[in-house]
Short mmCIF file of C-alpha atoms in Angstrom, two decimals:
data_model
loop_
_atom_site.label_atom_id
_atom_site.label_comp_id
_atom_site.label_asym_id
_atom_site.label_seq_id
_atom_site.Cartn_x
_atom_site.Cartn_y
_atom_site.Cartn_z
CA SER A 1 -0.11 -0.20 -0.41
CA ALA A 2 0.73 4.31 0.10
CA VAL A 3 0.41 6.70 1.96
CA ILE A 4 -1.09 10.04 0.39
CA SER A 5 -1.64 12.78 1.88
CA GLN A 6 -3.42 16.23 0.61
CA LYS A 7 -3.00 19.40 1.55
CA PRO A 8 -4.99 21.51 1.86
CA SER A 9 -7.76 18.99 3.48
CA ARG A 10 -10.45 21.55 2.87
CA ASP A 11 -10.65 25.40 1.89
CA ILE A 12 -13.23 27.89 0.44
CA CYS A 13 -12.50 30.32 -1.70
CA GLN A 14 -13.75 33.47 -3.54
CA ARG A 15 -14.80 32.86 -7.78
CA GLY A 16 -11.73 33.75 -10.07
CA THR A 17 -9.40 32.92 -7.63
CA SER A 18 -6.94 29.97 -7.61
CA LEU A 19 -5.69 27.30 -5.56
CA THR A 20 -3.12 24.68 -6.11
CA ILE A 21 -3.45 21.19 -4.29
CA GLN A 22 -0.87 19.60 -3.45
CA CYS A 23 -0.40 15.29 -3.55
CA GLN A 24 2.69 13.14 -1.19
CA VAL A 25 3.27 10.13 -1.26
CA ASP A 26 5.94 8.80 1.39
CA SER A 27 7.57 5.65 -1.11
CA GLN A 28 8.26 6.10 -5.67
CA VAL A 29 5.13 5.24 -7.41
CA THR A 30 4.67 4.62 -11.28
CA MET A 31 2.11 6.40 -11.93
CA MET A 32 -0.27 9.44 -10.21
CA PHE A 33 -3.59 10.78 -10.64
CA TRP A 34 -6.58 12.89 -10.26
CA TYR A 35 -9.82 12.67 -10.05
CA ARG A 36 -12.93 15.31 -9.31
CA GLN A 37 -16.28 13.31 -7.31
CA GLN A 38 -18.74 16.42 -7.31
CA PRO A 39 -21.15 16.32 -3.74
CA GLY A 40 -22.94 13.12 -3.72
CA GLN A 41 -21.17 11.98 -6.79
CA SER A 42 -19.02 9.67 -8.14
CA LEU A 43 -15.24 9.74 -9.15
CA THR A 44 -14.48 11.72 -12.43
CA LEU A 45 -10.71 10.94 -14.01
CA ILE A 46 -9.34 15.29 -14.50
CA ALA A 47 -5.98 13.23 -15.91
CA THR A 48 -2.91 11.41 -15.24
CA ALA A 49 0.67 13.32 -13.99
CA ASN A 50 2.94 12.04 -15.37
CA GLN A 51 6.79 12.90 -14.20
CA GLY A 52 8.47 15.39 -16.44
CA SER A 53 6.16 15.48 -18.94
CA GLU A 54 2.54 17.24 -19.53
CA ALA A 55 -0.25 15.37 -18.29
CA THR A 56 -3.03 13.20 -19.76
CA TYR A 57 -5.78 15.04 -19.62
CA GLU A 58 -9.71 13.59 -19.42
CA SER A 59 -12.14 14.74 -22.57
CA GLY A 60 -13.80 17.77 -20.64
CA PHE A 61 -10.75 18.45 -19.41
CA VAL A 62 -8.17 21.17 -20.15
CA ILE A 63 -4.44 22.58 -18.90
CA ASP A 64 -5.53 26.03 -18.97
CA LYS A 65 -8.56 24.85 -16.41
CA PHE A 66 -6.28 21.91 -14.06
CA PRO A 67 -2.78 23.10 -14.84
CA ILE A 68 -0.73 19.66 -12.67
CA SER A 69 2.30 19.43 -12.44
CA ARG A 70 4.44 16.19 -11.36
CA PRO A 71 8.56 17.07 -10.73
CA ASN A 72 9.39 13.37 -9.06
CA LEU A 73 7.73 10.30 -8.30
CA THR A 74 6.27 11.96 -5.35
CA PHE A 75 4.66 14.42 -5.24
CA SER A 76 2.19 16.13 -7.21
CA THR A 77 -0.26 19.42 -7.54
CA LEU A 78 -2.83 20.17 -9.01
CA THR A 79 -4.39 23.82 -9.56
CA VAL A 80 -8.21 24.62 -10.06
CA SER A 81 -7.67 28.04 -11.87
CA ASN A 82 -10.02 31.04 -11.72
CA MET A 83 -12.50 28.96 -9.38
CA SER A 84 -16.35 29.32 -10.15
CA PRO A 85 -18.92 27.93 -7.30
CA GLU A 86 -19.14 24.82 -10.22
CA ASP A 87 -16.09 23.75 -9.19
CA SER A 88 -17.13 23.05 -5.73
CA SER A 89 -16.03 19.84 -5.57
CA ILE A 90 -13.82 17.42 -3.98
CA TYR A 91 -10.20 16.81 -5.70
CA LEU A 92 -8.67 13.82 -5.10
CA CYS A 93 -4.64 12.31 -6.05
CA SER A 94 -4.08 8.79 -6.69
CA VAL A 95 -1.23 6.67 -6.76
CA ALA A 96 -0.73 3.19 -8.44
CA ARG A 97 2.59 1.30 -8.82
CA ALA A 98 2.99 -1.20 -12.05
CA GLY A 99 0.52 -4.45 -12.02
CA ASP A 100 -0.49 -2.86 -8.80
CA GLU A 101 -4.03 -1.19 -8.09
CA GLN A 102 -4.92 2.52 -7.99
CA TYR A 103 -4.63 3.86 -3.70
CA PHE A 104 -6.03 7.13 -2.82
CA GLY A 105 -5.49 9.68 -1.01
CA PRO A 106 -8.04 11.48 1.63
CA GLY A 107 -9.47 14.20 -0.61
CA THR A 108 -9.31 18.47 -0.93
CA ARG A 109 -13.10 19.67 -0.09
CA LEU A 110 -12.89 22.48 -2.07
CA THR A 111 -15.98 25.24 -2.06
CA VAL A 112 -16.19 27.65 -4.08
CA THR A 113 -18.72 31.07 -3.79
CA GLY B 1 -17.95 5.32 -24.47
CA GLU B 2 -18.26 2.87 -21.65
CA ASN B 3 -20.35 2.85 -18.65
CA VAL B 4 -20.45 1.57 -15.10
CA GLY B 5 -23.74 1.32 -13.21
CA LEU B 6 -25.51 0.63 -10.51
CA HIS B 7 -28.87 -1.15 -9.65
CA LEU B 8 -29.14 0.06 -6.43
CA PRO B 9 -28.61 3.46 -5.15
CA THR B 10 -28.91 2.78 -1.42
CA LEU B 11 -29.31 -0.40 0.53
CA SER B 12 -30.22 -0.58 4.78
CA VAL B 13 -29.72 -3.78 6.10
CA GLN B 14 -30.05 -5.20 10.02
CA GLU B 15 -26.46 -5.76 11.57
CA GLY B 16 -25.49 -9.47 10.99
CA ASP B 17 -27.22 -10.36 7.60
CA ASN B 18 -25.74 -10.51 3.90
CA SER B 19 -25.65 -7.33 2.40
CA ILE B 20 -25.38 -7.61 -1.75
CA ILE B 21 -24.19 -4.87 -4.06
CA ASN B 22 -24.84 -5.07 -7.81
CA CYS B 23 -22.09 -3.31 -10.58
CA ALA B 24 -23.44 -3.44 -14.20
CA TYR B 25 -21.36 -2.09 -17.39
CA SER B 26 -21.25 -2.41 -20.22
CA ASN B 27 -17.80 -2.52 -21.72
CA SER B 28 -16.92 -6.50 -22.48
CA ALA B 29 -13.32 -5.23 -23.66
CA SER B 30 -12.95 -4.09 -20.24
CA ASP B 31 -10.46 -6.62 -18.22
CA TYR B 32 -9.77 -5.65 -14.12
CA PHE B 33 -12.79 -4.80 -12.45
CA ILE B 34 -12.79 -3.02 -8.35
CA TRP B 35 -14.58 -2.25 -4.94
CA TYR B 36 -13.98 0.68 -3.37
CA LYS B 37 -16.05 1.44 -0.24
CA GLN B 38 -15.65 5.20 0.43
CA GLU B 39 -16.65 6.53 4.41
CA SER B 40 -17.60 9.67 4.81
CA GLY B 41 -14.92 12.80 4.78
CA LYS B 42 -12.24 9.35 3.31
CA GLY B 43 -11.03 9.02 0.16
CA PRO B 44 -11.90 5.58 -1.97
CA GLN B 45 -10.81 1.94 -0.60
CA PHE B 46 -9.47 -0.88 -1.40
CA ILE B 47 -11.62 -3.53 -0.90
CA ILE B 48 -11.45 -6.79 -4.25
CA ASP B 49 -10.36 -7.01 -7.59
CA ILE B 50 -11.33 -9.62 -9.99
CA ARG B 51 -10.16 -10.37 -13.46
CA SER B 52 -11.84 -10.99 -16.06
CA ASN B 53 -10.64 -14.81 -16.25
CA MET B 54 -12.29 -15.11 -12.96
CA ASP B 55 -15.44 -15.40 -12.08
CA LYS B 56 -15.58 -15.32 -8.60
CA ARG B 57 -12.80 -14.27 -5.97
CA GLN B 58 -13.06 -14.01 -2.05
CA GLY B 59 -11.48 -11.88 1.28
CA GLN B 60 -12.30 -11.35 4.43
CA ARG B 61 -16.45 -11.31 4.78
CA VAL B 62 -15.93 -10.39 1.12
CA THR B 63 -17.18 -11.28 -2.36
CA VAL B 64 -16.69 -10.71 -5.67
CA LEU B 65 -18.68 -12.40 -7.35
CA LEU B 66 -18.46 -11.79 -12.14
CA ASN B 67 -20.49 -12.59 -15.00
CA LYS B 68 -19.15 -11.63 -18.15
CA THR B 69 -22.01 -12.77 -20.15
CA VAL B 70 -24.66 -10.34 -18.80
CA LYS B 71 -21.69 -7.87 -17.88
CA HIS B 72 -22.33 -7.58 -14.07
CA LEU B 73 -20.11 -7.92 -11.27
CA SER B 74 -21.12 -8.36 -7.15
CA LEU B 75 -20.02 -7.47 -4.24
CA GLN B 76 -21.48 -9.65 -1.23
CA ILE B 77 -20.82 -8.81 2.29
CA ALA B 78 -21.11 -11.41 4.82
CA ALA B 79 -22.65 -10.78 8.74
CA THR B 80 -22.85 -7.20 8.06
CA GLN B 81 -21.09 -4.87 10.85
CA PRO B 82 -22.00 -0.86 11.63
CA GLY B 83 -18.26 -0.13 10.08
CA ASP B 84 -19.83 -1.82 6.81
CA SER B 85 -21.74 1.60 6.50
CA ALA B 86 -19.76 2.95 3.73
CA VAL B 87 -20.45 4.27 -0.27
CA TYR B 88 -19.30 1.47 -2.44
CA PHE B 89 -17.92 1.66 -5.95
CA CYS B 90 -17.37 -0.20 -8.14
CA ALA B 91 -14.56 0.71 -11.13
CA GLU B 92 -13.59 -0.88 -14.06
CA ASN B 93 -10.00 -0.98 -16.02
CA SER B 94 -8.84 -1.97 -19.01
CA THR B 95 -5.25 -3.18 -17.88
CA TYR B 96 -4.76 -5.37 -14.54
CA GLY B 97 -4.10 -3.81 -11.38
CA GLY B 98 -5.50 -0.41 -12.10
CA SER B 99 -2.11 1.38 -13.28
CA GLN B 100 -2.45 1.90 -16.24
CA GLY B 101 -5.11 3.85 -17.63
CA ASN B 102 -8.28 5.77 -16.69
CA LEU B 103 -10.43 3.70 -13.74
CA ILE B 104 -13.78 4.71 -15.00
CA PHE B 105 -16.19 4.43 -12.01
CA GLY B 106 -20.51 3.37 -10.78
CA LYS B 107 -22.44 5.90 -9.53
CA GLY B 108 -22.19 4.12 -5.66
CA THR B 109 -24.47 2.39 -3.96
CA LYS B 110 -24.45 3.96 0.01
CA LEU B 111 -24.91 1.12 2.39
CA SER B 112 -26.61 1.63 5.32
CA VAL B 113 -26.75 -0.69 8.21
CA LYS B 114 -29.29 -1.02 11.42
CA PRO B 115 -27.82 -2.06 14.87
#
């Protein structure tokens, strides 16, 4: 398994601002992912964070809105840019090693007012 | 696109009874399936997985059944306990281990255990 932490755990932000969420894992992992979970909904993959290169985004998500960094094998950030109330969600980081299942962080609960 | 969904959005059971949570999927190419448990305020926690070359897999108090003919997945929890109360998600992936590519999640079933 892997121990994953996210910062902040929750935040309340004003529309038009940006928030950067950090994901830290206690050991090197092959893959890191960012998911969004809207209130009362299931999880949707935003992007795969690639170490040393641009993230791979899923349909409906773009780099300008959700820039992602992954400078090494244990750390990644997700920025939610120019926020609107529709961005209010839980943002989850997950990690995996090759051939292993995905483990999820505790999530960051974002409320945009 | 692919669709992974659940038959029942909520399930209420008596403590000690067995629980069955169902999931339907539409992508016949999916070869790996996972059940996650999400407690309030926490991230999803891995429960059990199964590959498409298996019909059944058992863990501690949990069993996953896979019926590829009808594209149906179920999670059985034996002797359900109050600590089992949570939302349960099924997810599918086309690569074993979920480490490559997209995990597609179902809508979730909320399990409530009555003491």
